[in-house]
CSV table of C-alpha atoms and ligand atoms in Angstrom, one decimal:
chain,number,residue,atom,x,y,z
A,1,UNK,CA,160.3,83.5,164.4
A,2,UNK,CA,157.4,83.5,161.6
A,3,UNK,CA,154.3,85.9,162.3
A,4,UNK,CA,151.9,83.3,161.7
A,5,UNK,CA,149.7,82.1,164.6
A,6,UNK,CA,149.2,78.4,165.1
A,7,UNK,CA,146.3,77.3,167.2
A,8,UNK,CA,146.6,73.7,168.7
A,9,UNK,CA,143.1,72.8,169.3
A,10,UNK,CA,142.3,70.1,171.3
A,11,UNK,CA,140.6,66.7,170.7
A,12,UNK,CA,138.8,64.9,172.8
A,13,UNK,CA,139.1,61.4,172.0
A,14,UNK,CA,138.6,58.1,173.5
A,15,UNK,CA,137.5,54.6,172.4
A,16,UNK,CA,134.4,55.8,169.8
A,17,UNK,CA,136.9,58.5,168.0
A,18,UNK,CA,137.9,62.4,168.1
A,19,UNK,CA,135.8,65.8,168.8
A,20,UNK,CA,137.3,69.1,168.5
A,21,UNK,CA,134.9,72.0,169.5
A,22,UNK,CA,135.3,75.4,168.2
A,23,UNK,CA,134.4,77.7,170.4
A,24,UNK,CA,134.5,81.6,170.0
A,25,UNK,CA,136.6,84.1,172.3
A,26,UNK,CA,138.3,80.6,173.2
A,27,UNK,CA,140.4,78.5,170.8
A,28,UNK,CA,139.5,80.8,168.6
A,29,UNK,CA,139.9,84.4,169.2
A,30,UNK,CA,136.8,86.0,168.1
A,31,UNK,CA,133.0,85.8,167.9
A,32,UNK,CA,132.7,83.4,165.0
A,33,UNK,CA,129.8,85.1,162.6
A,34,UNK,CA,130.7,83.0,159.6
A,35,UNK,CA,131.8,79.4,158.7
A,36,UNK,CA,132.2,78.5,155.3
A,37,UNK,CA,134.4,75.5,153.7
A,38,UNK,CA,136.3,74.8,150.7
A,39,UNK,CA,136.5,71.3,148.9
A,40,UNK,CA,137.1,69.5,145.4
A,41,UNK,CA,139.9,71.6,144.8
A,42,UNK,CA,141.8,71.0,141.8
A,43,UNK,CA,145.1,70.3,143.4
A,44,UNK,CA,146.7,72.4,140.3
A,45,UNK,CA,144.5,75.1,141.6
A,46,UNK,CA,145.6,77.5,144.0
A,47,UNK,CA,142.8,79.5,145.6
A,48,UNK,CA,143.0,82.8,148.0
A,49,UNK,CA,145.2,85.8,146.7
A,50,UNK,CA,143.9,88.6,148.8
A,51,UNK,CA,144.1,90.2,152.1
A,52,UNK,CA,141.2,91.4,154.5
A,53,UNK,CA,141.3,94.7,155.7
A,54,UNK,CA,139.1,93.8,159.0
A,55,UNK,CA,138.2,90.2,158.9
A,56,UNK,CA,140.0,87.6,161.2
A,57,UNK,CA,140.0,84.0,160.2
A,58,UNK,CA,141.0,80.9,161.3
A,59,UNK,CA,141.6,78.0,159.3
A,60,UNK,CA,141.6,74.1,159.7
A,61,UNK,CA,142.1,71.2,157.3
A,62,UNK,CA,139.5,69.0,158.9
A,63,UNK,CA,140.7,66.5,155.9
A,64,UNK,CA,143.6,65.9,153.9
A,65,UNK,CA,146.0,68.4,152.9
A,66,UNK,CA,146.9,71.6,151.4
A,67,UNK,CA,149.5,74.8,151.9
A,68,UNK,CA,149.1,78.0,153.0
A,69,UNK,CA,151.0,80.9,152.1
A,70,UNK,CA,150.9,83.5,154.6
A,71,UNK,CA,152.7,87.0,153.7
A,72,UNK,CA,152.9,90.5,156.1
A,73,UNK,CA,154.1,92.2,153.3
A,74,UNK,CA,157.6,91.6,155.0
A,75,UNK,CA,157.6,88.1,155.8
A,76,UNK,CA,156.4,85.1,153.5
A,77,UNK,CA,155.9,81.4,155.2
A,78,UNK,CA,154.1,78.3,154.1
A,79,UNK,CA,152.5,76.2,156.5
A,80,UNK,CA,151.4,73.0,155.4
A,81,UNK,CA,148.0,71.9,157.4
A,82,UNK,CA,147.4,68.1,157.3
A,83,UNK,CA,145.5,68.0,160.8
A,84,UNK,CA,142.2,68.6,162.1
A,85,UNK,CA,143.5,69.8,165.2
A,86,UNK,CA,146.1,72.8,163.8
A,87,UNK,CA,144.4,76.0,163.3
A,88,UNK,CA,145.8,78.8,161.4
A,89,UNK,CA,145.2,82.3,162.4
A,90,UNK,CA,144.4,84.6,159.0
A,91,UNK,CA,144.6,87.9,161.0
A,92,UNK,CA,143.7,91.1,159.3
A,93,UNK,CA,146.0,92.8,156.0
A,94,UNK,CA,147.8,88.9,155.8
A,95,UNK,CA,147.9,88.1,152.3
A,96,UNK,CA,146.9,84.4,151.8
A,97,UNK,CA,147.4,81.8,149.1
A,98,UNK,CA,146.2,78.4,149.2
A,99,UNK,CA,148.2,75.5,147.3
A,100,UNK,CA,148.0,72.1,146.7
A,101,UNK,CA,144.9,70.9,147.9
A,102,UNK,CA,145.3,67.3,148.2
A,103,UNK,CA,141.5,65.7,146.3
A,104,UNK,CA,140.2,64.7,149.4
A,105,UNK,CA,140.6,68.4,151.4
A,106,UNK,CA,138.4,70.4,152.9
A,107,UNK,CA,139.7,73.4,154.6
A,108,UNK,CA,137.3,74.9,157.0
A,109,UNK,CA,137.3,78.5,158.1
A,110,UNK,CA,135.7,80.5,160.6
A,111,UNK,CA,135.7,84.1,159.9
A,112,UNK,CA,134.3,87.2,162.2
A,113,UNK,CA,132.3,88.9,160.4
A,114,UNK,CA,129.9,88.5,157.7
A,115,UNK,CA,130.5,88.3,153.8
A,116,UNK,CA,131.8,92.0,152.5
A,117,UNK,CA,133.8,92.0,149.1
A,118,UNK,CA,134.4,95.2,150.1
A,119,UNK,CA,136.9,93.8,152.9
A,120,UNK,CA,139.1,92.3,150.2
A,121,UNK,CA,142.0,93.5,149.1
A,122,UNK,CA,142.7,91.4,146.1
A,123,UNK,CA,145.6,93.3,144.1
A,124,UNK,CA,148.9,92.7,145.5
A,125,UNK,CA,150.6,95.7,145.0
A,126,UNK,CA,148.0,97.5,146.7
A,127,UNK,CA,148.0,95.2,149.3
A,128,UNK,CA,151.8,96.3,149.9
A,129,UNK,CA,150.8,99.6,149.5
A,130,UNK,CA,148.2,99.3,152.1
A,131,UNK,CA,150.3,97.3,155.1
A,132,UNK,CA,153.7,99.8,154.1
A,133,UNK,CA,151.3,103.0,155.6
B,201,T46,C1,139.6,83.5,152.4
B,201,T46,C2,140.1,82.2,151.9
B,201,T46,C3,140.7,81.4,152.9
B,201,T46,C4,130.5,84.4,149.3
B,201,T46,O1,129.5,84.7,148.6
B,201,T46,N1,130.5,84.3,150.6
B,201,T46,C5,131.5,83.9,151.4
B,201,T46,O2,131.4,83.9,152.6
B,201,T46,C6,132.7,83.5,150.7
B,201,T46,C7,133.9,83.1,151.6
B,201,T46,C8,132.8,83.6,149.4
B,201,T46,N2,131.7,84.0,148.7
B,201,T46,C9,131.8,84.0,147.2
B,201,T46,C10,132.7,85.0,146.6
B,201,T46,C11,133.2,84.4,145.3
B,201,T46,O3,132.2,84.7,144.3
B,201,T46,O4,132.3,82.8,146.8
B,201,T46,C12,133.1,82.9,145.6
B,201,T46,C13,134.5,82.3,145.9
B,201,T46,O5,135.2,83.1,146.8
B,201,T46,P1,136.8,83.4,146.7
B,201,T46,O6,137.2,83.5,145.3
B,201,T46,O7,137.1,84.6,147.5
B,201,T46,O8,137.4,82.1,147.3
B,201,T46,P2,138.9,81.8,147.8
B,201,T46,O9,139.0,80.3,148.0
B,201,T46,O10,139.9,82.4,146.9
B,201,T46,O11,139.0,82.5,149.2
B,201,T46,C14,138.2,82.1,150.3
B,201,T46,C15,137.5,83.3,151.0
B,201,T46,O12,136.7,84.0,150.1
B,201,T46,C16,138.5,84.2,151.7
B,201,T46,O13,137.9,85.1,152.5
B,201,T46,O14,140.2,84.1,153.2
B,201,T46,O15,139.0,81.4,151.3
């Protein structure tokens, strides 16, 4: 069974079209202090390559497509998110890689805390070093 956490979120649709709400502490499991999204993405361009050591995100791909690579330091899957309605949980010390973004994506992400490089771990070895402790 892979380690990564998919959220189904739910859309509330009828004749006029879709609306997802994200709410905090419900489909999504924690106060949400920061939003931010990604878009324009060379798709030869992957993005990410880091871990966080206390930030928890979770990711949609409110259009098109691209991959995620999501690695415990034991386990390595790729989910591909082509839906508005899939989240992807990023929890803490989960390495991350983003590939092939399709032109038209934009990957949204709603992250717990505020902006802090310092919650980065960006070198990979170090990031095995870290999650092997
Ligand atoms: C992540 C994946 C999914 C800020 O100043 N504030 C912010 O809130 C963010 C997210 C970024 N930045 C600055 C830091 C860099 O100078 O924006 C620049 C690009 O960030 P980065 O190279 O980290 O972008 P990605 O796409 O590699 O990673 C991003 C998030 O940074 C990261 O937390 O989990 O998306």
């Amino acid at each position: 069974m892979s380690f990564v956490q998919e959220i189904q979120l739910k859309s509330l649709g009828d004749e006029r079209g879709q609306l997802v709400v994200l709410e905090g502490n419900q489909a999504v499991p924690f106060d949400i202090k920061r939003v931010y999204y990604i878009y324009g993405v060379d798709p030869q361009i992957p993005r990410g390559f880091h871990a966080h050591k206390a930030t928890q995100q979770v990711a949609i791909c409110i259009k098109g497509s691209c991959k995620m690579l999501m690695d415990d330091g034991n386990q390595k899957t790729t989910v591909l998110m082509n839906s508005p309605t899939q989240g992807v949980l990023i929890d803490v010390m989960q390495w991350h890689e983003m590939h092939d973004f399709s032109e038209d994506c934009i990957l949204m992400v709603l992250a717990s805390e505020h902006y802090d490089e310092s919650d980065y771990i960006r070198d990979y070895d170090n990031f095995l070093k870290a999650v092997s402790i």
